[in-house]
Coordinates of C-alpha atoms in Angstrom, one line a residue:
Chain A
M1 CA 12.2 127.1 130.5
T2 CA 15.2 129.4 130.5
T3 CA 17.3 128.5 127.5
T4 CA 19.7 131.5 127.7
S5 CA 23.2 130.5 128.5
P6 CA 24.4 131.7 131.9
I7 CA 27.8 132.1 130.4
K8 CA 28.0 135.2 128.2
T9 CA 31.6 134.9 127.4
A10 CA 33.3 132.0 125.5
P11 CA 31.1 131.9 122.4
D12 CA 33.7 130.1 120.5
F13 CA 35.6 127.0 121.5
V14 CA 39.0 128.2 122.6
P15 CA 41.3 125.3 123.2
A16 CA 42.3 125.2 126.8
P17 CA 46.0 125.6 127.2
P18 CA 47.6 122.2 127.6
A19 CA 48.9 121.6 131.1
A20 CA 52.5 122.5 130.9
P21 CA 54.8 120.1 132.8
A22 CA 56.0 122.9 135.0
G23 CA 52.4 123.6 136.0
K24 CA 52.3 127.0 134.4
R25 CA 48.8 127.6 133.1
G26 CA 46.7 130.4 131.8
G27 CA 48.1 133.8 131.5
R28 CA 49.1 135.1 128.1
F29 CA 48.6 131.8 126.3
K30 CA 48.7 133.2 122.8
L31 CA 51.7 135.5 123.4
G32 CA 53.6 133.2 125.6
A33 CA 53.3 130.4 123.0
G34 CA 56.8 129.2 122.6
Q35 CA 58.9 130.9 119.9
Q36 CA 56.7 133.3 118.0
L37 CA 59.3 133.8 115.4
K38 CA 58.1 134.5 111.9
G39 CA 58.3 131.6 109.5
G40 CA 60.8 132.1 106.7
P41 CA 60.5 131.0 103.0
F42 CA 61.8 127.5 103.9
T43 CA 59.0 127.1 106.3
Y44 CA 56.4 127.8 103.7
V45 CA 58.1 125.6 101.1
A46 CA 58.2 122.7 103.5
L47 CA 54.5 123.2 104.5
I48 CA 53.5 123.4 100.8
V49 CA 55.3 120.1 100.2
V50 CA 53.6 118.4 103.2
G51 CA 50.3 119.9 102.3
L52 CA 50.4 118.6 98.8
G53 CA 51.4 115.2 100.1
S54 CA 48.3 115.3 102.4
I55 CA 45.9 116.3 99.7
F56 CA 47.2 114.5 96.7
P57 CA 46.0 111.0 97.5
L58 CA 42.5 112.4 97.9
Y59 CA 42.7 114.3 94.7
W60 CA 43.9 111.2 93.0
T61 CA 40.9 109.3 94.3
L62 CA 38.8 111.8 92.4
V63 CA 41.0 111.4 89.3
A64 CA 40.8 107.6 89.4
A65 CA 37.1 107.7 90.0
S66 CA 36.6 109.8 86.8
H67 CA 38.3 107.5 84.3
D68 CA 37.6 104.0 83.2
Q69 CA 39.7 101.2 84.7
Q70 CA 41.8 100.8 81.6
R71 CA 42.9 104.4 81.7
V72 CA 43.6 104.3 85.5
L73 CA 45.9 101.3 85.2
D74 CA 47.7 102.7 82.1
S75 CA 51.2 104.1 82.2
P76 CA 51.6 107.0 82.5
P77 CA 48.7 107.2 84.9
P78 CA 46.1 110.0 84.5
L79 CA 46.8 113.2 86.5
L80 CA 43.7 115.1 85.5
P81 CA 40.0 114.2 86.1
G82 CA 38.3 112.5 83.2
G83 CA 34.7 112.5 82.1
R84 CA 33.4 109.2 83.6
L85 CA 32.8 110.3 87.1
W86 CA 29.0 110.1 87.0
S87 CA 28.8 106.7 85.4
N88 CA 31.4 105.3 87.9
L89 CA 29.5 106.7 90.8
Q90 CA 26.3 105.1 89.5
A91 CA 28.0 101.8 89.0
A92 CA 29.5 101.9 92.5
W93 CA 26.1 102.9 94.0
E94 CA 24.4 99.9 92.4
Q95 CA 27.1 97.2 92.8
A96 CA 27.7 97.8 96.5
H97 CA 24.2 98.8 97.7
L98 CA 25.7 102.1 98.7
G99 CA 22.2 103.7 99.2
K100 CA 21.5 101.3 102.1
A101 CA 25.1 101.7 103.3
I102 CA 24.9 105.5 103.5
V103 CA 21.6 105.3 105.5
N104 CA 23.3 102.7 107.8
S105 CA 26.4 104.9 108.3
V106 CA 24.3 107.9 109.1
I107 CA 22.2 105.9 111.6
V108 CA 25.3 104.4 113.2
A109 CA 27.4 107.5 113.4
G110 CA 24.4 109.6 114.4
C111 CA 23.4 107.4 117.3
I112 CA 26.9 107.0 118.5
T113 CA 27.5 110.8 118.4
V114 CA 24.3 111.8 120.2
A115 CA 24.8 109.2 122.9
T116 CA 28.5 110.0 123.3
L117 CA 27.7 113.7 123.7
F118 CA 25.1 113.0 126.3
F119 CA 26.9 110.4 128.4
C120 CA 30.4 112.0 128.1
T121 CA 29.1 115.4 129.2
L122 CA 27.4 113.9 132.2
A123 CA 30.4 111.9 133.2
G124 CA 32.9 114.7 132.4
Y125 CA 30.9 117.1 134.6
A126 CA 30.8 114.6 137.4
F127 CA 34.6 114.1 137.2
A128 CA 35.3 117.8 136.8
K129 CA 33.1 119.4 139.3
M130 CA 31.4 116.9 141.7
R131 CA 33.0 115.5 144.8
F132 CA 32.5 111.8 145.4
R133 CA 34.4 108.9 146.9
G134 CA 36.7 107.1 144.5
R135 CA 36.8 110.0 141.9
G136 CA 40.5 109.9 141.2
A137 CA 40.7 106.1 141.0
L138 CA 37.7 105.9 138.7
M139 CA 39.1 108.6 136.4
T140 CA 42.3 106.6 136.2
A141 CA 40.2 103.6 135.3
V142 CA 38.5 105.5 132.5
I143 CA 41.9 106.6 131.0
A144 CA 43.3 103.1 131.4
T145 CA 40.5 101.7 129.2
L146 CA 42.0 103.7 126.3
T147 CA 44.9 101.3 126.2
I148 CA 42.8 98.2 125.5
P149 CA 42.6 97.5 121.7
P150 CA 39.2 96.2 120.5
Q151 CA 41.0 93.2 119.0
L152 CA 41.2 91.7 122.5
S153 CA 37.4 91.3 122.8
V154 CA 36.0 90.9 119.3
V155 CA 35.6 87.1 119.4
P156 CA 33.3 86.9 122.5
L157 CA 31.7 90.2 121.3
F158 CA 30.7 88.5 118.1
M159 CA 29.3 85.5 120.0
M160 CA 27.4 87.7 122.4
M161 CA 25.8 89.7 119.6
S162 CA 24.6 86.7 117.8
D163 CA 23.4 85.3 121.1
I164 CA 21.2 88.3 121.9
G165 CA 19.9 88.4 118.3
W166 CA 22.0 91.4 117.2
G167 CA 24.2 89.4 114.8
G168 CA 24.6 91.4 111.6
K169 CA 22.4 94.2 112.9
L170 CA 23.4 97.8 113.4
E171 CA 22.9 97.5 117.2
S172 CA 26.0 95.3 117.4
V173 CA 28.0 98.2 116.0
I174 CA 26.3 101.0 117.9
F175 CA 26.1 99.8 121.4
P176 CA 29.8 99.0 122.2
T177 CA 30.8 102.5 121.3
L178 CA 27.9 104.5 122.9
V179 CA 30.3 106.2 125.3
G180 CA 34.1 106.5 125.1
A181 CA 36.9 107.2 127.5
F182 CA 38.3 109.9 125.2
G183 CA 35.0 111.8 125.3
V184 CA 34.8 111.6 129.1
F185 CA 38.3 112.9 129.5
F186 CA 37.8 115.6 126.9
M187 CA 34.6 117.0 128.5
R188 CA 36.2 116.8 131.9
Q189 CA 39.2 118.9 130.8
Y190 CA 37.0 121.5 129.2
L191 CA 34.5 121.8 132.1
L192 CA 37.3 122.1 134.7
E193 CA 38.1 125.5 133.2
A194 CA 34.9 126.6 131.5
L195 CA 32.4 126.0 134.3
P196 CA 33.0 128.2 137.4
Y197 CA 31.9 126.8 140.7
E198 CA 30.0 130.0 141.4
L199 CA 27.4 129.1 138.7
I200 CA 26.7 125.7 140.2
E201 CA 26.6 127.2 143.7
A202 CA 24.2 129.9 142.6
A203 CA 21.9 127.2 141.1
K204 CA 22.1 125.2 144.3
V205 CA 21.1 128.2 146.4
D206 CA 18.1 128.6 144.1
G207 CA 17.2 125.0 145.1
A208 CA 17.9 123.3 141.8
S209 CA 18.3 119.6 141.8
N210 CA 21.4 118.1 140.3
I211 CA 19.8 117.1 137.1
R212 CA 18.3 120.6 136.7
I213 CA 21.8 122.0 137.2
V214 CA 23.0 119.7 134.4
W215 CA 20.3 120.9 132.1
N216 CA 20.3 124.6 132.9
V217 CA 24.0 125.2 133.8
V218 CA 26.3 122.5 132.6
L219 CA 24.9 121.8 129.1
P220 CA 24.9 125.5 128.1
A221 CA 28.5 125.9 129.4
A222 CA 29.6 122.7 127.7
R223 CA 28.1 123.5 124.3
P224 CA 31.2 124.6 122.5
A225 CA 33.2 121.5 123.6
M226 CA 30.2 119.3 122.7
M227 CA 30.3 120.7 119.2
V228 CA 33.9 119.7 118.8
L229 CA 33.5 116.3 120.5
G230 CA 30.5 115.7 118.3
M231 CA 32.5 116.2 115.2
L232 CA 35.4 114.1 116.3
T233 CA 33.1 111.3 117.4
F234 CA 31.2 111.4 114.1
V235 CA 34.4 111.2 112.1
Q236 CA 35.6 108.3 114.1
A237 CA 32.3 106.4 114.0
W238 CA 31.9 107.1 110.3
N239 CA 35.4 105.7 109.5
D240 CA 35.4 102.8 111.9
F241 CA 36.4 99.6 110.1
F242 CA 37.6 96.7 112.1
W243 CA 34.6 95.8 114.3
P244 CA 31.9 96.7 111.8
F245 CA 33.7 94.7 109.1
L246 CA 33.6 91.6 111.4
A247 CA 30.1 92.2 112.8
L248 CA 28.1 93.3 109.7
N249 CA 27.6 91.5 106.4
Q250 CA 27.0 92.3 102.8
E251 CA 23.3 92.7 103.1
N252 CA 23.4 95.3 105.8
P253 CA 26.8 97.1 105.7
T254 CA 28.0 100.6 106.7
L255 CA 29.8 102.6 104.0
Q256 CA 33.2 101.4 105.1
V257 CA 32.2 97.8 105.2
A258 CA 30.6 98.1 101.8
L259 CA 33.7 99.6 100.4
G260 CA 35.9 96.9 101.9
Q261 CA 33.6 94.2 100.3
L262 CA 33.5 96.0 97.0
S263 CA 37.2 95.8 96.7
A264 CA 37.4 92.3 98.1
S265 CA 35.0 91.0 95.4
Y266 CA 36.2 89.0 92.4
T267 CA 38.5 91.2 90.2
P268 CA 37.0 94.5 91.3
D269 CA 36.9 97.4 88.8
Q270 CA 39.4 99.8 90.3
S271 CA 37.7 103.0 89.1
I272 CA 34.4 101.9 90.5
V273 CA 36.1 101.1 93.8
M274 CA 37.5 104.6 93.8
A275 CA 34.1 106.0 93.0
G276 CA 32.9 104.2 96.1
A277 CA 35.8 105.6 98.1
L278 CA 34.9 109.0 97.0
I279 CA 31.3 108.7 98.1
S280 CA 32.4 107.5 101.5
T281 CA 34.9 110.3 102.0
L282 CA 33.1 113.3 100.6
P283 CA 30.7 113.9 103.5
L284 CA 33.6 114.0 106.0
L285 CA 35.7 116.3 103.8
L286 CA 32.7 118.6 103.6
V287 CA 32.5 118.7 107.4
F288 CA 36.3 119.3 107.5
V289 CA 36.1 122.2 105.1
I290 CA 33.4 123.9 107.1
F291 CA 34.5 123.1 110.7
G292 CA 38.3 122.5 110.1
K293 CA 39.2 125.2 112.6
Q294 CA 37.1 123.8 115.4
I295 CA 38.3 120.3 114.8
V296 CA 41.9 121.4 114.8
G297 CA 41.3 123.3 118.1
G298 CA 39.5 120.2 119.5
I299 CA 42.4 117.9 118.8
M300 CA 44.9 120.3 120.2
A301 CA 42.8 120.7 123.4
G302 CA 42.3 116.9 123.6
A303 CA 46.0 116.4 123.4
V304 CA 46.3 117.6 127.0
K305 CA 47.7 114.8 129.0
G306 CA 46.2 114.1 132.4
Chain B
M1 CA 42.7 124.9 142.5
A2 CA 41.5 124.0 146.0
T3 CA 38.0 125.3 145.5
T4 CA 35.5 123.5 147.6
V5 CA 32.5 121.9 146.0
P6 CA 29.3 123.6 147.2
T7 CA 27.0 121.4 149.1
R8 CA 23.4 122.2 149.5
G9 CA 23.2 120.9 153.0
A10 CA 24.8 124.1 154.1
H11 CA 22.1 126.3 152.6
T12 CA 18.7 126.8 153.9
P13 CA 16.0 125.8 151.4
P14 CA 14.9 128.8 149.5
T15 CA 11.3 127.8 149.8
G16 CA 11.5 129.9 152.9
G17 CA 8.9 127.9 154.8
S18 CA 8.8 129.7 158.1
G19 CA 7.2 128.3 161.2
A20 CA 6.9 124.8 162.5
A21 CA 4.3 123.7 159.9
S22 CA 6.9 123.3 157.1
N23 CA 9.6 121.9 159.3
G24 CA 9.0 118.2 158.6
H25 CA 8.7 118.9 155.0
S26 CA 12.0 120.7 154.8
K27 CA 13.7 118.0 156.8
W28 CA 12.5 115.5 154.2
R29 CA 13.7 117.8 151.4
T30 CA 17.1 118.1 153.0
R31 CA 17.4 114.4 153.2
L32 CA 16.3 114.1 149.5
W33 CA 18.9 116.6 148.5
R34 CA 21.7 114.9 150.4
F35 CA 20.8 111.7 148.6
D36 CA 20.7 113.6 145.3
D37 CA 24.2 114.9 146.0
K38 CA 25.6 111.5 147.0
A39 CA 24.0 109.5 144.2
S40 CA 24.1 111.9 141.2
P41 CA 27.8 111.7 140.5
Y42 CA 27.7 107.9 140.4
A43 CA 24.6 108.0 138.2
Y44 CA 26.4 110.3 135.8
I45 CA 29.5 108.2 135.4
A46 CA 27.5 104.9 135.4
P47 CA 26.7 104.7 131.7
F48 CA 30.4 104.7 130.8
F49 CA 31.2 101.9 133.3
L50 CA 28.1 99.9 132.3
I51 CA 28.9 100.0 128.6
F52 CA 32.6 99.3 129.2
G53 CA 31.7 96.5 131.5
A54 CA 29.3 94.9 129.1
F55 CA 31.2 95.4 125.8
G56 CA 34.8 95.8 127.0
L57 CA 35.7 94.1 130.3
Y58 CA 33.3 91.2 130.2
P59 CA 34.3 90.1 126.6
L60 CA 38.0 90.6 127.5
L61 CA 37.7 88.0 130.3
Y62 CA 35.3 85.8 128.2
T63 CA 38.1 85.7 125.6
G64 CA 40.2 83.8 128.1
W65 CA 37.5 81.3 128.5
I66 CA 37.0 80.8 124.7
A67 CA 40.7 80.4 124.3
L68 CA 40.5 77.2 126.3
H69 CA 37.6 75.8 124.3
R70 CA 36.8 74.6 120.9
V71 CA 34.2 77.0 119.4
E72 CA 33.4 77.0 115.7
M73 CA 31.8 79.8 113.7
T74 CA 29.3 77.3 112.3
S75 CA 27.9 76.3 115.8
L76 CA 28.5 79.2 118.1
N77 CA 26.5 77.7 121.0
Q78 CA 28.6 74.6 121.3
S79 CA 31.9 74.6 123.1
E80 CA 34.2 71.8 124.2
W81 CA 37.1 72.1 126.7
V82 CA 40.5 71.6 125.1
G83 CA 42.8 73.1 127.7
F84 CA 45.8 74.8 126.2
D85 CA 45.5 73.2 122.8
N86 CA 44.6 76.5 121.1
F87 CA 47.7 78.1 122.5
T88 CA 50.0 75.3 121.5
R89 CA 48.4 75.3 118.1
I90 CA 49.1 79.0 117.4
L91 CA 52.5 78.9 119.1
Q92 CA 53.6 76.1 116.8
D93 CA 52.3 77.8 113.7
S94 CA 55.1 79.6 111.9
E95 CA 52.5 81.9 110.4
F96 CA 51.8 83.2 113.9
W97 CA 55.4 84.1 114.4
T98 CA 55.6 85.7 111.0
A99 CA 52.6 87.9 112.0
V100 CA 54.3 88.8 115.3
T101 CA 57.4 89.8 113.5
N102 CA 55.5 91.7 110.8
T103 CA 53.4 93.6 113.4
F104 CA 56.6 94.6 115.2
V105 CA 58.5 95.6 112.1
I106 CA 55.7 97.6 110.6
G107 CA 55.1 99.1 114.0
V108 CA 58.6 100.4 114.2
I109 CA 59.0 101.6 110.6
S110 CA 55.7 103.4 110.7
T111 CA 55.9 104.9 114.1
V112 CA 59.5 106.2 114.2
P113 CA 59.5 108.2 110.9
Q114 CA 56.0 109.4 111.6
L115 CA 56.8 110.9 115.0
I116 CA 60.0 112.5 113.8
V117 CA 58.3 114.1 110.9
A118 CA 55.4 115.2 113.1
L119 CA 57.8 116.8 115.5
G120 CA 59.5 118.8 112.7
L121 CA 56.1 119.7 111.3
A122 CA 54.9 120.9 114.7
H123 CA 58.0 123.0 114.9
L124 CA 57.3 124.7 111.6
L125 CA 53.6 125.2 112.5
N126 CA 54.8 126.9 115.8
Y127 CA 56.2 129.7 113.8
K128 CA 54.1 132.8 113.3
L129 CA 52.5 132.0 110.0
R130 CA 50.1 133.4 107.5
A131 CA 46.9 131.4 107.4
S132 CA 48.1 129.2 110.2
T133 CA 44.6 127.5 110.6
F134 CA 44.6 126.7 106.9
W135 CA 47.9 124.8 107.2
R136 CA 46.8 123.0 110.3
T137 CA 43.6 121.9 108.6
V138 CA 45.4 120.8 105.5
I139 CA 47.8 118.5 107.3
L140 CA 44.8 117.0 109.2
T141 CA 42.8 116.1 106.1
P142 CA 44.3 112.5 106.0
Y143 CA 42.8 112.0 109.5
A144 CA 39.3 112.6 108.0
T145 CA 40.0 109.8 105.4
S146 CA 38.9 106.3 106.4
V147 CA 41.3 103.4 106.6
A148 CA 39.4 101.8 103.7
T149 CA 39.7 104.8 101.4
A150 CA 43.3 105.4 102.2
A151 CA 44.3 101.8 101.8
L152 CA 42.4 101.5 98.5
V153 CA 44.0 104.7 97.0
F154 CA 47.5 103.7 98.1
A155 CA 46.9 100.2 96.7
L156 CA 46.6 101.8 93.3
V157 CA 49.6 104.1 93.9
F158 CA 51.7 101.0 94.9
R159 CA 50.5 98.8 92.0
A160 CA 53.2 96.9 90.2
D161 CA 52.1 97.7 86.7
G162 CA 50.6 101.1 85.9
G163 CA 51.1 102.2 89.5
L164 CA 51.6 105.9 90.1
L165 CA 54.7 105.4 92.3
N166 CA 56.5 103.1 89.8
W167 CA 55.8 105.7 87.1
V168 CA 57.3 108.5 89.1
L169 CA 60.3 106.3 90.1
H170 CA 61.1 105.3 86.5
F171 CA 62.1 108.9 85.9
V172 CA 65.0 108.4 88.4
G173 CA 66.0 105.2 86.8
F174 CA 64.1 102.6 88.8
G175 CA 62.6 99.6 87.2
D176 CA 59.1 98.4 88.1
T177 CA 58.8 97.3 91.7
D178 CA 56.2 94.8 92.8
W179 CA 55.6 96.6 96.0
A180 CA 53.0 94.2 97.5
S181 CA 55.0 91.1 96.9
G182 CA 58.3 92.1 98.4
E183 CA 59.2 91.2 102.0
W184 CA 60.3 94.8 102.8
T185 CA 58.5 96.8 100.1
S186 CA 55.1 95.5 101.2
K187 CA 55.8 96.6 104.8
I188 CA 57.0 99.9 103.6
A189 CA 53.8 100.3 101.6
I190 CA 51.7 99.6 104.7
S191 CA 53.8 102.0 106.7
V192 CA 53.4 104.7 104.2
I193 CA 49.6 104.5 104.5
V194 CA 49.9 104.7 108.3
I195 CA 52.3 107.5 108.2
W196 CA 50.1 109.4 105.7
R197 CA 47.1 109.1 107.9
W198 CA 48.5 109.9 111.3
T199 CA 51.5 112.4 110.9
G200 CA 49.3 115.5 110.8
Y201 CA 47.3 114.4 113.8
N202 CA 50.5 113.8 115.9
A203 CA 51.9 117.1 114.7
L204 CA 48.9 118.9 116.1
I205 CA 49.4 117.1 119.5
Y206 CA 53.0 118.2 119.5
L207 CA 52.1 121.7 118.5
A208 CA 49.7 121.9 121.4
A209 CA 52.4 120.9 123.8
M210 CA 55.0 123.3 122.2
Q211 CA 52.6 126.2 122.8
A212 CA 52.5 125.4 126.4
V213 CA 56.3 125.7 126.8
P214 CA 56.8 128.9 128.9
A215 CA 58.3 131.7 126.7
D216 CA 60.8 132.7 129.4
L217 CA 62.6 129.4 128.9
Y218 CA 63.3 130.4 125.3
E219 CA 64.2 134.0 126.4
A220 CA 66.7 132.6 128.9
A221 CA 68.2 130.3 126.3
S222 CA 68.6 133.0 123.7
I223 CA 70.2 135.3 126.3
D224 CA 72.7 132.5 126.8
G225 CA 73.3 132.6 123.1
A226 CA 71.6 129.4 122.1
T227 CA 70.9 129.0 118.4
R228 CA 67.5 128.1 117.2
W229 CA 68.6 124.5 116.7
Q230 CA 70.0 124.4 120.3
Q231 CA 66.8 125.9 121.6
F232 CA 64.9 123.2 119.8
R233 CA 67.1 120.4 121.2
K234 CA 67.6 121.7 124.7
V235 CA 64.3 123.5 125.4
T236 CA 61.6 122.1 123.2
I237 CA 62.4 118.4 123.2
P238 CA 62.9 118.0 126.9
S239 CA 59.6 120.0 127.6
L240 CA 57.8 117.7 125.2
R241 CA 59.1 114.5 126.7
P242 CA 55.8 113.4 128.4
T243 CA 53.9 114.2 125.2
I244 CA 56.3 112.2 123.1
L245 CA 56.0 109.3 125.4
F246 CA 52.2 109.6 125.2
T247 CA 52.3 109.5 121.4
I248 CA 54.7 106.6 121.4
V249 CA 52.3 104.6 123.6
I250 CA 49.3 105.5 121.4
S251 CA 51.1 104.7 118.2
T252 CA 52.3 101.4 119.6
I253 CA 48.8 100.4 120.5
G254 CA 47.6 101.6 117.1
S255 CA 50.2 99.5 115.3
M256 CA 49.0 96.4 117.1
Q257 CA 45.7 97.0 115.6
L258 CA 46.7 97.4 111.9
F259 CA 43.9 95.6 109.9
G260 CA 42.4 97.6 107.1
E261 CA 45.6 98.6 105.5
P262 CA 47.0 95.0 105.0
L263 CA 43.5 93.7 104.3
L264 CA 42.9 96.0 101.4
L265 CA 46.4 96.5 100.0
E266 CA 45.8 93.7 97.5
G267 CA 42.3 92.9 98.6
G268 CA 40.5 89.6 98.0
T269 CA 41.8 86.3 99.4
L270 CA 45.4 87.6 99.4
G271 CA 44.4 90.4 101.8
S272 CA 42.9 88.0 104.4
V273 CA 46.2 86.1 104.7
G274 CA 48.5 89.1 104.4
G275 CA 50.0 88.4 101.0
S276 CA 51.1 85.4 99.1
E277 CA 53.9 84.7 101.5
H278 CA 52.2 86.3 104.5
Q279 CA 54.8 89.1 104.0
Y280 CA 52.5 91.8 105.4
E281 CA 50.3 89.7 107.6
T282 CA 49.7 91.4 110.9
L283 CA 48.3 89.9 114.1
S284 CA 44.9 91.4 113.5
I285 CA 44.8 89.8 110.1
Y286 CA 45.9 86.5 111.6
L287 CA 43.1 86.7 114.2
F288 CA 40.6 87.6 111.5
N289 CA 41.7 84.8 109.2
Y290 CA 41.6 82.2 112.0
G291 CA 38.2 83.3 113.4
W292 CA 36.3 84.6 110.5
K293 CA 37.7 83.0 107.4
L294 CA 38.6 79.6 108.8
G295 CA 35.9 79.8 111.4
H296 CA 37.9 78.6 114.4
L297 CA 37.1 81.0 117.2
G298 CA 39.2 79.2 119.9
P299 CA 42.6 79.8 118.3
A300 CA 41.4 83.4 117.4
A301 CA 40.7 84.0 121.1
A302 CA 44.2 82.6 121.9
V303 CA 45.7 85.1 119.4
A304 CA 43.8 87.9 121.3
W305 CA 45.5 86.8 124.5
A306 CA 48.8 86.6 122.8
M307 CA 48.3 90.2 121.7
L308 CA 47.6 91.2 125.3
V309 CA 50.8 89.6 126.5
L310 CA 52.7 91.4 123.7
L311 CA 51.1 94.8 124.7
L312 CA 52.2 94.3 128.3
L313 CA 55.7 93.4 127.1
I314 CA 55.9 96.5 125.0
A315 CA 54.6 98.6 127.9
L316 CA 57.3 97.1 130.1
I317 CA 60.0 97.9 127.4
N318 CA 58.6 101.5 127.1
W319 CA 58.7 101.9 130.8
I320 CA 62.3 100.7 131.1
V321 CA 63.5 102.8 128.2
G322 CA 61.7 105.8 129.6
R323 CA 63.5 105.3 132.9
L324 CA 66.9 104.9 131.3
V325 CA 66.3 108.0 129.2
R326 CA 65.3 110.0 132.3
K327 CA 68.4 108.7 134.2
S328 CA 70.8 109.6 131.4
A329 CA 69.1 113.0 131.1
T330 CA 69.6 113.8 134.7
A331 CA 73.1 112.3 134.9

């Protein structure tokens, strides 16, 4: 089994240049990037203000989670972390069955991510590099599904799930999101540029079947984009709220559902709720700190309009 | 871009079977290959369409059927034909119209400032900056925060007594505001949560589009003596028009879906009816309340169809406005 990538270049995910309306692509993407004037002091001041605004609510989650409720609701409100973080975390853990919720969230987000990566890469490859009847129309259909909000189908979905015995089970949350239109589009855009026809041709000359080509040529070439899509999908699945909140119940929740129920309980203790919020957010923040650059690049690349 | 897709039929099999003995074998192989080439693309895209068909399209149509029946949460297997009763029921409910108005108002006051700020932010990020990746990541952190977490933190910030915002505002002479109870203040609070979560994301989308604007356009403009502001207005904005339209569509669809923010702003029973006076009840909350709290799935399905009609209406308005803008731009 040859596992070496046939593509030696492109070790890092470089966002493909968005399709300019004028049809100008490639070339000196970095240098030709709009005005490359230097930012002045005003620019930095404005960015610091916006940056603080972006971070502060998260910081304050930590602050509120580390005091007792009395102090949190006092005026003036606390601005520095207190000493009750650990006991609040413990209380939240016990009150909302967060242990089970974390396991559930990992299972749900993990399954969705793995399946999305596999199916979206396959479909993206087909749409980018294979020729078949109805390709354009089918791709348009894929994009069109993005405009349908989940609200339109939750009622029958709930009935279907209880009908097939998935009511309240994780399957009911996993299966509807196994493969998404955004992922298909994202992989297609990437493979259009990153996978040269010559490589596919060479493999065909060697007599490789299509599925072998996928395994030996497409997957290695798609790996950088898959990394990014994987993180974006994981973030989305981890944070999903509407459908899981309707489909799952208190006994078997994901983290977000447990958090919603914790706060919806009879007079919730706010600092314990904040401790729960902290637990549900920390894993993703960690991912963000480590892979922020790739996620930013991925969103910018995914912004390309077809 | 007119590269042809290689087909294996054109190649001789590399097994190199010479002589007549392997002829039949190779013919069979060629046929197998041709089938492989024909069927594989459909097999690769099939999972998407199967999943979407089963959990997207089929339920969407099924919603229409449920909307014409009486289905209760307590007995999901029983249904009774009621015609258009569910529709008349919600259309005669003033709470429904409140939810429609609220969804629309919150949609506008969360989308418009959000996209304007995002545009400005993208403009700043498009300058040559120290630590540009750092800034991009920082403004994107709200995107990593879940609706639930964001809504719960802001619920504390907007609290009437002991809330952080009221405390800050009292320095500039404001008295305590009961944000969640007010007709407008509650909608502003919801919008702030939405704006906080999505501005950075939209800014990055605009930034990507800005970087695709050909540099010579700016050169030509500066040769003509255009100031920076004029360049922004006459070069950047027109080039970004398709992207702006795209984000408007996405944000509009998003605002139709607002659920977690209103549900958790006050939490508890108040959340599931969108406030004591339904002052921040959105259509999704209304649907949830009818279907999951009251247990009447028929009217809930009717609400879903009403949302579909509203979406189509909004799409139509978007389209007309887009055309008018384009006309006035060329005129």
